[in-house]
Short mmCIF file of C-alpha atoms and ligand atoms in Angstrom, two decimals:
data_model
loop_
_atom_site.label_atom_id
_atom_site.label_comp_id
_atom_site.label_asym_id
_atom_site.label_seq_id
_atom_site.Cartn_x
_atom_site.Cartn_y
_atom_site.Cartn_z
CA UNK L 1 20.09 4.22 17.67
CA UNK L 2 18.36 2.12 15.17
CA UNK L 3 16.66 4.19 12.10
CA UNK L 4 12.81 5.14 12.47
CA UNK L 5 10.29 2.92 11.56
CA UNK L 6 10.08 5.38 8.60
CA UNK L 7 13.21 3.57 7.01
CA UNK L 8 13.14 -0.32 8.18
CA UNK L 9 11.77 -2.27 6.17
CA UNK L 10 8.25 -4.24 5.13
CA UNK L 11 7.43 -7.67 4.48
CA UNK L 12 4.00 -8.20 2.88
CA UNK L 13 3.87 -11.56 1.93
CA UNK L 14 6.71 -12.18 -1.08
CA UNK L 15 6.99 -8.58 -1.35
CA UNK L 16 9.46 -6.77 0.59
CA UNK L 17 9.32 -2.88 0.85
CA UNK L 18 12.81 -1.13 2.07
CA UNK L 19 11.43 1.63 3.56
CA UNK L 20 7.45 2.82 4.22
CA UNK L 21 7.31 5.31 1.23
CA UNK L 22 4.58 4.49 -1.33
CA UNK L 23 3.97 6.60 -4.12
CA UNK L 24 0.40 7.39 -4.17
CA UNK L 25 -1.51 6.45 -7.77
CA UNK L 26 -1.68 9.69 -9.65
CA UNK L 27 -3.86 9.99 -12.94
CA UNK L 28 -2.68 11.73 -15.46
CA UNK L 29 -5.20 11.64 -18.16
CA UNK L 30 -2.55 11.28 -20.85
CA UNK L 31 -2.93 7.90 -22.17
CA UNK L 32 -3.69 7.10 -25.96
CA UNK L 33 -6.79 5.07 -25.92
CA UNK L 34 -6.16 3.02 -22.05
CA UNK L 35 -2.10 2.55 -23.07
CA UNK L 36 0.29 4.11 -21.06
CA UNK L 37 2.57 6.49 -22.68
CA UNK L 38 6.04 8.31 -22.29
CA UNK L 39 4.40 10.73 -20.16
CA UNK L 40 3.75 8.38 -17.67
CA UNK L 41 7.08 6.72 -18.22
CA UNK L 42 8.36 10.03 -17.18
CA UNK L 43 6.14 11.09 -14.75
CA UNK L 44 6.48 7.70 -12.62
CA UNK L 45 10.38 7.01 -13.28
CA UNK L 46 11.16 10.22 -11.28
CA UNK L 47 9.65 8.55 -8.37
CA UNK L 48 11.43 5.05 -8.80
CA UNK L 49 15.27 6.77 -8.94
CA UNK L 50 14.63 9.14 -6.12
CA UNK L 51 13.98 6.68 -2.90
CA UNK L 52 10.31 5.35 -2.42
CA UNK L 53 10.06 2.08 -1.50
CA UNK L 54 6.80 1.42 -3.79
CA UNK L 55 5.22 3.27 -6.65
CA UNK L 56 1.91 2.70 -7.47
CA UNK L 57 0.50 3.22 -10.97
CA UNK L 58 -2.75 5.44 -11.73
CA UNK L 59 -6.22 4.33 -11.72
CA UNK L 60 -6.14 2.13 -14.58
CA UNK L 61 -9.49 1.19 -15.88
CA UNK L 62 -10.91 -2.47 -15.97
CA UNK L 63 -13.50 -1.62 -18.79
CA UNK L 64 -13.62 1.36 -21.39
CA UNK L 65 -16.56 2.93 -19.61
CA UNK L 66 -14.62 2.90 -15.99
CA UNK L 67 -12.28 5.44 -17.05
CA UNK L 68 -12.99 8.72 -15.47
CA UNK L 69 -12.09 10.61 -18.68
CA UNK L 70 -11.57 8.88 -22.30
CA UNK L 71 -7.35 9.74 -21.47
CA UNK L 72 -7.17 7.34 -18.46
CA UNK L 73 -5.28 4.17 -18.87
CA UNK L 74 -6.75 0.83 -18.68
CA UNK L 75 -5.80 -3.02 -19.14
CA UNK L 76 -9.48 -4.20 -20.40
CA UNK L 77 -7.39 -5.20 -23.84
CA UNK L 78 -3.97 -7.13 -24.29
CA UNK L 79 -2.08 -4.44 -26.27
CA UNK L 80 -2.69 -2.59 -23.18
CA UNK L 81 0.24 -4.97 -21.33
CA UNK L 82 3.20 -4.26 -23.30
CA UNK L 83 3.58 -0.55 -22.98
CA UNK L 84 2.89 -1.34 -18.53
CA UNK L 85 5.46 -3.81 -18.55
CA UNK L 86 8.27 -1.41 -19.59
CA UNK L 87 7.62 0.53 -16.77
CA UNK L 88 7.60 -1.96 -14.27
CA UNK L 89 11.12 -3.32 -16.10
CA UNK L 90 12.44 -0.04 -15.57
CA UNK L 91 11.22 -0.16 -11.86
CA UNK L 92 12.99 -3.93 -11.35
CA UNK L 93 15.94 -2.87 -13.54
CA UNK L 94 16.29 -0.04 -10.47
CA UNK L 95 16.02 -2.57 -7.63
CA UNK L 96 12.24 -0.78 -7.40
CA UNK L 97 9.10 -2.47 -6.69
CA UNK L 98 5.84 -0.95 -8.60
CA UNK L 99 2.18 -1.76 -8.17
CA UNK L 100 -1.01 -1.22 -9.89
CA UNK L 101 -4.47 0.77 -8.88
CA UNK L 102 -7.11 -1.53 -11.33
CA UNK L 103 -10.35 0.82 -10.71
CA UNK L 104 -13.66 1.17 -12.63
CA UNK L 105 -15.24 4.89 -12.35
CA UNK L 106 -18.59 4.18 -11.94
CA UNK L 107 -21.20 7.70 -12.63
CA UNK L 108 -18.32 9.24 -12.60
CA UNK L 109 -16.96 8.54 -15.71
CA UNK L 110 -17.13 9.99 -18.77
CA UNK L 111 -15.61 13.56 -17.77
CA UNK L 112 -13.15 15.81 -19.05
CA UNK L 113 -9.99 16.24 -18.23
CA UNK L 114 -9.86 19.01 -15.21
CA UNK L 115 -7.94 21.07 -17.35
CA UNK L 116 -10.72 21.00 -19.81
CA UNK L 117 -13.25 21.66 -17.38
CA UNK L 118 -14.87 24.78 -18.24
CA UNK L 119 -14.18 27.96 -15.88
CA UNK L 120 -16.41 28.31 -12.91
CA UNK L 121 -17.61 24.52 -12.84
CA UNK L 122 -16.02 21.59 -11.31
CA UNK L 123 -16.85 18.71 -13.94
CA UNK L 124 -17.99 18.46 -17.50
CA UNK L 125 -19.29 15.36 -19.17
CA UNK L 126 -17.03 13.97 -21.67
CA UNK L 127 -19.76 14.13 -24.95
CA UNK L 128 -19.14 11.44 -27.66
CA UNK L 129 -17.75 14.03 -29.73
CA UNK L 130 -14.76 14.19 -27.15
CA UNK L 131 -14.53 10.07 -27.32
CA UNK L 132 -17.27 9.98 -23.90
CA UNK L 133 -20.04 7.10 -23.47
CA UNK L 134 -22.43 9.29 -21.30
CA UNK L 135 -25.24 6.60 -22.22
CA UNK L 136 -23.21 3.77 -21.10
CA UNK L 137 -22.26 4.65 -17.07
CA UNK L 138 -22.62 2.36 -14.85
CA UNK L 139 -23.58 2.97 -11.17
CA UNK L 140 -25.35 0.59 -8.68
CA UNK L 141 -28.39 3.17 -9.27
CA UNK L 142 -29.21 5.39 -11.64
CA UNK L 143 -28.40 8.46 -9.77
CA UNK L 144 -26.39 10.93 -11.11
CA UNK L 145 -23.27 12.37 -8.68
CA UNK L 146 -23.40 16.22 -9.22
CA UNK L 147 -23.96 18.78 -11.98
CA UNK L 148 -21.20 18.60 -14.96
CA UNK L 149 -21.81 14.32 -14.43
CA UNK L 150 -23.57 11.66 -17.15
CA UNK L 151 -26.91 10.09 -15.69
CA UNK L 152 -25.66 6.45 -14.62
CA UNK L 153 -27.64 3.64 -16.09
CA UNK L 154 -28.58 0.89 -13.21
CA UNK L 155 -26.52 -2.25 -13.79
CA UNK L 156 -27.77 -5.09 -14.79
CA UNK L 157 -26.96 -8.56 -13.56
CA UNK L 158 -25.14 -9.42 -16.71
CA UNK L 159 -23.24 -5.87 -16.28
CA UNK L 160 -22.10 -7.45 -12.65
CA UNK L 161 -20.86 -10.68 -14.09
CA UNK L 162 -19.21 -8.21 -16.95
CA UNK L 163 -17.64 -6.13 -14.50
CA UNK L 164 -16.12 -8.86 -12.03
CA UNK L 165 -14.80 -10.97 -15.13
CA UNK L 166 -13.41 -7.67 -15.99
CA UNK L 167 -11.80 -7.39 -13.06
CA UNK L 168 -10.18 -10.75 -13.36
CA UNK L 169 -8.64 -10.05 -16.60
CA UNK L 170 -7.07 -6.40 -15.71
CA UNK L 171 -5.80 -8.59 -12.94
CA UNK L 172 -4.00 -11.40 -15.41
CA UNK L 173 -2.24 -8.46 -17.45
CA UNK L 174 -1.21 -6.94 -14.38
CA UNK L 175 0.36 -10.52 -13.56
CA UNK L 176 1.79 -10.69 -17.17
CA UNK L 177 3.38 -7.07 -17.01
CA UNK L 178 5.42 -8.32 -13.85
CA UNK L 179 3.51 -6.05 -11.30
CA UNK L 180 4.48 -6.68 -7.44
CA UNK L 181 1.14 -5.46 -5.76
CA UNK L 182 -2.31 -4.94 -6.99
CA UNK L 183 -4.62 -2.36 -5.40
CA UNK L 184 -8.05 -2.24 -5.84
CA UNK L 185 -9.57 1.33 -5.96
CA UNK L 186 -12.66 0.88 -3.60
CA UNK L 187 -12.32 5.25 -3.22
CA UNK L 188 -13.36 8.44 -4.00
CA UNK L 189 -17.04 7.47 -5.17
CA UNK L 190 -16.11 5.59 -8.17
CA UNK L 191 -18.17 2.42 -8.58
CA UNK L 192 -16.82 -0.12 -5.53
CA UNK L 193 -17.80 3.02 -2.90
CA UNK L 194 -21.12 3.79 -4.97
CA UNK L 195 -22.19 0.34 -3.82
CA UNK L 196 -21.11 0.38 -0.41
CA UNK L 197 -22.92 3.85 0.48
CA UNK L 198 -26.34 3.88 1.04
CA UNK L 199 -26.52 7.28 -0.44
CA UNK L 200 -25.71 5.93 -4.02
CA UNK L 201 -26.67 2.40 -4.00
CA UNK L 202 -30.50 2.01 -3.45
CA UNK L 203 -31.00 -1.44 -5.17
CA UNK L 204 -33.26 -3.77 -3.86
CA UNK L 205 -31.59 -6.93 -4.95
CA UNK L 206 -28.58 -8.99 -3.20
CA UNK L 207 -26.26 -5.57 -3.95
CA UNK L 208 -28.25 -3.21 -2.00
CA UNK L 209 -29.90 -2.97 1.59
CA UNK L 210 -28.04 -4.55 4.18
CA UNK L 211 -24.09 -3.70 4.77
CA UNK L 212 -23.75 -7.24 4.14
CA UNK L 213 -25.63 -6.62 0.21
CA UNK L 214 -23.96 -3.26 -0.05
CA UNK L 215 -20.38 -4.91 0.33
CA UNK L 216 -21.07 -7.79 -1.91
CA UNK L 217 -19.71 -6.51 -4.78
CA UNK L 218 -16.67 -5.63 -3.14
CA UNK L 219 -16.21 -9.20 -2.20
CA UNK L 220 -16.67 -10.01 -5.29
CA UNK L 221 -14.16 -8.23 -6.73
CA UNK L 222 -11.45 -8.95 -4.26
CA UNK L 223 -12.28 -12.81 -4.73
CA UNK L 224 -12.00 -12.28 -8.58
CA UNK L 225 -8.75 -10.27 -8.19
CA UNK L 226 -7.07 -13.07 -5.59
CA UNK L 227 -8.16 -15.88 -7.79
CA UNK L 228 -5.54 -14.50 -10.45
CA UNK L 229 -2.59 -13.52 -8.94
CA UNK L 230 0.45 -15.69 -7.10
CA UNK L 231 -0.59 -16.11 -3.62
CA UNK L 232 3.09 -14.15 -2.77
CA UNK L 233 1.67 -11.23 -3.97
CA UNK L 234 -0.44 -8.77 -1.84
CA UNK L 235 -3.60 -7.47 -2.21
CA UNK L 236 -4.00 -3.83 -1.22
CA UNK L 237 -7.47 -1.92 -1.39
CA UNK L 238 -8.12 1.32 -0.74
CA UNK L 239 -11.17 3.28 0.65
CA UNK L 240 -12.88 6.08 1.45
CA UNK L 241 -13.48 5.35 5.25
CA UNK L 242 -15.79 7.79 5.33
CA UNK L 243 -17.87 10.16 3.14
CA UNK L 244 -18.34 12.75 5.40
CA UNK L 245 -21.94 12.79 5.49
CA UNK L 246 -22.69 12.55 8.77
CA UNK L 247 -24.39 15.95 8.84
CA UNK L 248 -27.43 14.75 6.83
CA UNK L 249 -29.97 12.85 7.95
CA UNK L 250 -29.85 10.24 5.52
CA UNK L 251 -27.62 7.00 6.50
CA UNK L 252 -24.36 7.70 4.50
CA UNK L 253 -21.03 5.28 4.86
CA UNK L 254 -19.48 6.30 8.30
CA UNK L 255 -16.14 4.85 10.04
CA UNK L 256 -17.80 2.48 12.01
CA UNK L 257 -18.77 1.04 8.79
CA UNK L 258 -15.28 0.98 7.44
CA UNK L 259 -14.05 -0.59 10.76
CA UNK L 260 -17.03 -3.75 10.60
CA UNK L 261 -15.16 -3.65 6.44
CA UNK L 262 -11.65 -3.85 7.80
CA UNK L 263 -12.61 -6.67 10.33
CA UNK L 264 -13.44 -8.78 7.06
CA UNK L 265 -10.51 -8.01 4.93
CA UNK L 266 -7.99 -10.50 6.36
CA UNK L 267 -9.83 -13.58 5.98
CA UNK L 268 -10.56 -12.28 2.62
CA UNK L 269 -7.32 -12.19 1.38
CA UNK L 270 -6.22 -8.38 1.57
CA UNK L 271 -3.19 -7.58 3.01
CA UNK L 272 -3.65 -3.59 3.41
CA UNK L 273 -5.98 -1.39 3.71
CA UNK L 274 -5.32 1.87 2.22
CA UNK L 275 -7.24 4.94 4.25
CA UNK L 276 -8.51 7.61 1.86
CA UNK L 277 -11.73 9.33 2.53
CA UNK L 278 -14.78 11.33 0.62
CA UNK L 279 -15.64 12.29 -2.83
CA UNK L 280 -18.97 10.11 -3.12
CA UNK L 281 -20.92 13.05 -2.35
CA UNK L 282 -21.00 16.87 -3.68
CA UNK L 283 -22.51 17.73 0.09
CA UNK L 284 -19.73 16.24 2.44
CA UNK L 285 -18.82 18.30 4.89
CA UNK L 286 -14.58 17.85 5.89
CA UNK L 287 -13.02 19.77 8.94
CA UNK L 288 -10.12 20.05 7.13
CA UNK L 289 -6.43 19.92 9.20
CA UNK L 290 -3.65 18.25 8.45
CA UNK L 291 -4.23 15.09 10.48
CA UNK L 292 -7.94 14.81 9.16
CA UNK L 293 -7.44 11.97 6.86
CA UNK L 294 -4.49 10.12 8.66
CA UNK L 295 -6.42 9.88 11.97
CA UNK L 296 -9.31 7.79 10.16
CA UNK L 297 -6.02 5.14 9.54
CA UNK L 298 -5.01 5.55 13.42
CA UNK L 299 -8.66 5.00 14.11
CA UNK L 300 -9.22 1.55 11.79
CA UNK L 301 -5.60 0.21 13.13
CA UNK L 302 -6.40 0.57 16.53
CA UNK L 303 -9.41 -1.11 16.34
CA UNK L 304 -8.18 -3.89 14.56
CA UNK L 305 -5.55 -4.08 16.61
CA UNK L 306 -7.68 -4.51 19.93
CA UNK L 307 -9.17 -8.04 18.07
CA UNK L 308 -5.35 -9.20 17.21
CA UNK L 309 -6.38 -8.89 13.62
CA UNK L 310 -3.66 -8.21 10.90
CA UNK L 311 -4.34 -6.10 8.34
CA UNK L 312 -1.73 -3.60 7.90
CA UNK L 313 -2.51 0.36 7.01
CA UNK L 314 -1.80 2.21 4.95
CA UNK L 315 -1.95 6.95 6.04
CA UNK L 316 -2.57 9.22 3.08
CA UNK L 317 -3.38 12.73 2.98
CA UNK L 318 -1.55 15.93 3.64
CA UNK L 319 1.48 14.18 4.82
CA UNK L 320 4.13 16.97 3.42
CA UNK L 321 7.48 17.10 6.10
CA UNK L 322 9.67 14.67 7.85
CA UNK L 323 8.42 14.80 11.37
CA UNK L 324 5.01 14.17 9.93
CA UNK L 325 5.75 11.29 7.74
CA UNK L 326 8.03 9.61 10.62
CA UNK L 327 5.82 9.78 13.67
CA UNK L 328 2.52 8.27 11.85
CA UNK L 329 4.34 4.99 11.27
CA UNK L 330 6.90 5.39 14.49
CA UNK L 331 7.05 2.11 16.25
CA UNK L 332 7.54 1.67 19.66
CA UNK L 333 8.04 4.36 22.22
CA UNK L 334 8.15 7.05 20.00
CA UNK L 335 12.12 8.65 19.75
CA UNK L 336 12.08 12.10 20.57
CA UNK L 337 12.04 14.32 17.18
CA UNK L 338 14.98 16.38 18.33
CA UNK L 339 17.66 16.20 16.44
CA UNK L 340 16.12 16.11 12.81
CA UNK L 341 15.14 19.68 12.77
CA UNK L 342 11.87 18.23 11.82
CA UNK L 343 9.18 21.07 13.29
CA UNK L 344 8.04 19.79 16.82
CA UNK L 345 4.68 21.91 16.41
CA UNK L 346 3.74 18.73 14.13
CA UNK L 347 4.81 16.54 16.92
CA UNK L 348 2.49 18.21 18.84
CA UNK L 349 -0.56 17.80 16.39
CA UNK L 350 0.08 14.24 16.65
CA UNK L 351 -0.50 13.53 20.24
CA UNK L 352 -3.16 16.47 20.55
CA UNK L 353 -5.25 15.33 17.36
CA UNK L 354 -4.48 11.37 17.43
CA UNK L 355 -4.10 10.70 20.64
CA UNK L 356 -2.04 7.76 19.50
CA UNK L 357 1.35 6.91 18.48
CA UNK L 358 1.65 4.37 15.43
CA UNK L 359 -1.58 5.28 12.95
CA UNK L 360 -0.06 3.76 10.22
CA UNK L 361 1.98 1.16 8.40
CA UNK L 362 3.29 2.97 5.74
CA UNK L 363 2.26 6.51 4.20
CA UNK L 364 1.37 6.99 0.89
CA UNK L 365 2.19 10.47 -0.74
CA UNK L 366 0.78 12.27 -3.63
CA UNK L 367 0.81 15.87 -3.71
CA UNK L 368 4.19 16.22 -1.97
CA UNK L 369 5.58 14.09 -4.90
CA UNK L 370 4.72 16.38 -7.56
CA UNK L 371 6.46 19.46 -5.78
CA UNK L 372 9.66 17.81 -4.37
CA UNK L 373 10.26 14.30 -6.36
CA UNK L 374 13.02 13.75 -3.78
CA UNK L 375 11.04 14.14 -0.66
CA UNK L 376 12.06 10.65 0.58
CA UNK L 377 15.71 11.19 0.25
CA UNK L 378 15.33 14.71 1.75
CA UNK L 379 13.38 13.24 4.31
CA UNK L 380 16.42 10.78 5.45
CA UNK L 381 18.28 13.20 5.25
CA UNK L 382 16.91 15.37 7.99
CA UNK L 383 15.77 12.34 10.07
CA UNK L 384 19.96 11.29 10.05
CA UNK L 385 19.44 8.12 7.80
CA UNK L 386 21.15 7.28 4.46
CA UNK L 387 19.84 5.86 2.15
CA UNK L 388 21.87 4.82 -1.29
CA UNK L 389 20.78 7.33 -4.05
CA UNK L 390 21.28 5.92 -7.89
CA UNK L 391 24.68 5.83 -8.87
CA UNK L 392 24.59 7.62 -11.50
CA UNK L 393 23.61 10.45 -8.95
CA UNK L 394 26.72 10.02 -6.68
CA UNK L 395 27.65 13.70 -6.39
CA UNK L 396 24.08 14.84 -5.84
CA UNK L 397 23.16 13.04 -2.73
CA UNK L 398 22.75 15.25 0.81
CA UNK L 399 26.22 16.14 1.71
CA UNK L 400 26.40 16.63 5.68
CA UNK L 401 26.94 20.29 5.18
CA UNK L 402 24.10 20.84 2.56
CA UNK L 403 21.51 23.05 3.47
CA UNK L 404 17.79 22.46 3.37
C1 FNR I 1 -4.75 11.76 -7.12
N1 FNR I 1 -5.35 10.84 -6.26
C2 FNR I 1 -5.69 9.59 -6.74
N2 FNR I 1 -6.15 8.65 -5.88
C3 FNR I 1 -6.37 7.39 -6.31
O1 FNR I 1 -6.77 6.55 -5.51
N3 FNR I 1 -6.17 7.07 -7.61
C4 FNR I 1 -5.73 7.95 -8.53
O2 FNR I 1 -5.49 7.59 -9.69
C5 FNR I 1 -5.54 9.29 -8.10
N4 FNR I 1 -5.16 10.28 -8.96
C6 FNR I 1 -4.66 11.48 -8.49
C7 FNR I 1 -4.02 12.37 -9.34
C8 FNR I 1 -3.43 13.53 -8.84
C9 FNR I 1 -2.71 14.44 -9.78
C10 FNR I 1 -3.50 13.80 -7.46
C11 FNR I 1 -2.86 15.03 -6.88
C12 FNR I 1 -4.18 12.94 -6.63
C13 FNR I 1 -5.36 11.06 -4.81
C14 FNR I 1 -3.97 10.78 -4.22
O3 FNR I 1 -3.56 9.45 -4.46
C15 FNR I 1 -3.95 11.05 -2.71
O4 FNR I 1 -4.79 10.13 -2.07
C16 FNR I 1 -4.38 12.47 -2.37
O5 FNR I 1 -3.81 13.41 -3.26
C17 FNR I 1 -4.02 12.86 -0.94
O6 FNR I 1 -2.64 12.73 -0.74
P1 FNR I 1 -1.63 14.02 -0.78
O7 FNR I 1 -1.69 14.57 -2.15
O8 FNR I 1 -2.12 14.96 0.25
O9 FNR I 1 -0.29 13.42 -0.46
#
C-alpha cells in the first residue's frame, strides 16, 4: 500500500515539501533588539534534524512597534538578515526547507513577556522603562484590546503607507536570508485581523465599513509582499477564521467571512491559507474539543473546493497523535487506521465532528513540538512509514521492536 497522504509529498509552486509536517511559528521572546539569537538557533534546529517537512520561523516584526514584546524578532533593519540567514543555512545544509511568519502586532504590542506577566493577570504593558512604546501602537482604531494592553493610537494614512513599505522590506531580507516561504500573520488579533473585524476596526475611511474596506489592508499587504519575492516562492497567510463572537450582538468576523476571504486569495497570489482562529477579542466564547479549530480548515476547503478554486490549507490546533495528524490530510478513500495502533476513538471524532474526510493540506504543529521534538518520526513510525533520520542519528531511529 502506498504511504498516507501524511508522508507524500507537496509541490507549492518551486517549493517542494516531503511530507505535510510544518512546524508551527513559535515566539520566543528571546531576541536582542529584533535579531535572532542562539536560542532560537537551538530552539528551531531541533525541529529541522528530527523530520518536518517545513519549519516556520516566529512572528518576526516588520516595524519596532509590531513586536508584541520589545524581545520579539524583527527584519525592519539590515543587521537583522545576517543572524536569519544562518538558520535557514543550517536548514538547507540539512536538506530542510524553512519559512518566515513577517507580522506586525497591532494594540497588542508593547507587552511583557508572559513570564513577566504579573500573577493573577493575563497581560502587562511593556512601560518604556522595560524598552515598550505604549504611545506609539498602532491599531485601525484607537481601541484598546483588554486590561494589561497600551491604548492604540488610530493610524494615520502616512502610518498605512509606513506599514505596507514596511512590509515590503521585511519581505526583501527574508529574500536575502534565503527563506523558501513567506507567511503573513493575518491572526490572533494583531493588526491585519484588527482591520478585518468590525469589532476593532471602526474607521470611516477606505479601511473600514464594508468587508471590501475592512480587507483592504490585507490586500495591500499581500500585493506588497508578492511584489518582492521570486514568483517560485509561495505565499502563505494565516488567519483567524473566526473570532468567536458570534454570541454578541455586535457584527464580529465569522466563517462565512473567512470563506468570501479565501475565495479571493488565489487570484491574489496566495498559495495557502493557514486556519487559526480567535484572540481578537477578550469575550470570545470557544467550545473547546479537539477538532474545534481543524474543522474551520475542513469547512473553508470544502467550500472552495465546490467552486474548483485552489488554494491549499493548511489544519492547526490540538493536533497531538498519529491517527489525528494522518486522517485530516488523508486523501482518497480514507485507509482504515488499523494497523498503526493509532487510537480509533480519534477516528471516530473525525467522521462524528467533521463529517468529512480530507480537511486539510498539511497540519501545522506547535504545542506537540515542544513536548516530543520527534513527533514526526514517531509518527511514521506507528503509521508503518520510514522516513531517513540524520545520519549522524543512525542508531537512534525506531527499531521494529522499539516500544512506544
Ligand atoms: C504560538 N503560536 C503562534 N502563532 C503564530 O501565528 N505566530 C507565532 O509566533 C506564535 N507563537 C507561539 C508561541 C508558542 C510558544 C506557542 C505554544 C504558540 C500559536 C501556534 O503557532 C499554534 O497555532 C497554536 O499553538 C495551536 O497549535 P498547537 O499548539 O495546538 O499545535
Amino acid at each position: 500500500a502506498s504511504a498516507p497522504t501524511l508522508f507524500q509529498p507537496l509541490r507549492v509552486r518551486g517549493l517542494e515539501l516531503h511530507n505535510r509536517f510544518v512546524v508551527s511559528p513559535m515566539c520566543q521572546y528571546s531576541a536582542d533588539d529584533g535579531h535572532l539569537t542562539d536560542w532560537h538557533f537551538a530552539h528551531l534546529a531541533q525541529f529541522m534534524i528530527r523530520g518536518a517537512a517545513l519549519t516556520i520561523v516566529e512572528a518576526t516584526a516588520v516595524t519596532p512597534n509590531g513586536r508584541i514584546t520589545p524581545q520579539d524578532s524583527g527584519l525592519w533593519q539590515d543587521s537583522q538578515t545576517a543572524p536569519l540567514k544562518r538558520i535557514v543555512d543550517f536548514a538547507h545544509s540539512q536538506g530542510q526547507k524553512i519559512g518566515i511568519q513577517l507580522a506586525h502586532a497591532g494594540r497588542k504590542a508593547s507587552t511583557v513577556a508572559p513570564w513577566l506577566v504579573p500573577k493573577g493577570h493575563t497581560s502587562a504593558v511593556a512601560s518604556k522603562e522595560h524598552g515598550g512604546w505604549e504611545d506609539n501602537v498602532w491599531a485601525p482604531s484607537a481601541i484598546k484590546y483588554a486590561e494589561g494592553y497600551a491604548t492604540p493610537k488610530e493610524m494615520s494614512r502616512d502610518d498605512i503607507a509606513a506599514f505596507v513599505q514596511a512590509w515590503k522590506d521585511a519581505t526583501r531580507r527574508s529574500v536575502e536570508a534565503g527563506v523558501d516561504c513567506i507567511e503573513i500573520h493575518g491572526a490572533h488579533g494583531y493588526l491585519l485581523t484588527e482591520f478585518l473585524s468590525p469589532l476593532s476596526n471602526q474607521r470611516t475611511d477606505k479601511y473600514g465599513g464594508s468587508f471590501e474596506n475592512r480587507t483592504r489592508l490585507l490586500f495591500q499587504t499581500i500585493e506588497a509582499v508578492r511584489s518582492v519575492i521570486p514568483e517560485s516562492m509561495p505565499l502563505f497567510l494565516r488567519i483567524s477564521a473566526t473570532e468567536w463572537m458570534e454570541h454578541e450582538s455586535s457584527p464580529s468576523w465569522t466563517i462565512e467571512d473567512s470563506i468570501r476571504l479565501a475565495k479571493l486569495l488565489p487570484a491574489a497570489g496566495v498559495d495557502l491559507l493557514d486556519v487559526s482562529s480567535g484572540a481578537n477579542s477578550a469575550n470570545q466564547k470557544i467550545n473547546l474539543h479537539r477538532y474545534y479549530q481543524v474543522n474551520l480548515a475542513g469547512q473553508i476547503r470544502e467550500k472552495l473546493q465546490k467552486d474548483g478554486l485552489k488554494l491549499l490549507i493548511g489544519a492547526v490546533g490540538m493536533i497531538s497523535n498519529a491517527e489525528m495528524a494522518r486522517s485530516i490530510v488523508q486523501e482518497g478513500k480514507d485507509a482504515s487506521a488499523e494497523g498503526t495502533g493509532a487510537a480509533t476513538h480519534d477516528t471516530v471524532e473525525v467522521a462524528e465532528e467533521s463529517g468529512q474526510v480530507t480537511q486539510a493540506d498539511l497540519v501545522l504543529v506547535a504545542r506537540q513540538l515542544l513536548r516530543e521534538p520527534g513527533f514526526p518520526l514517531r509518527v511514521a513510525h506507528q503509521l508503518g512509514v520510514e522516513v531517513k533520520w540524520p545520519n549522524q542519528y543512525h542508531r537512534g531511529g525506531w527499531s521494529r521492536n522499539a516500544k512506544i
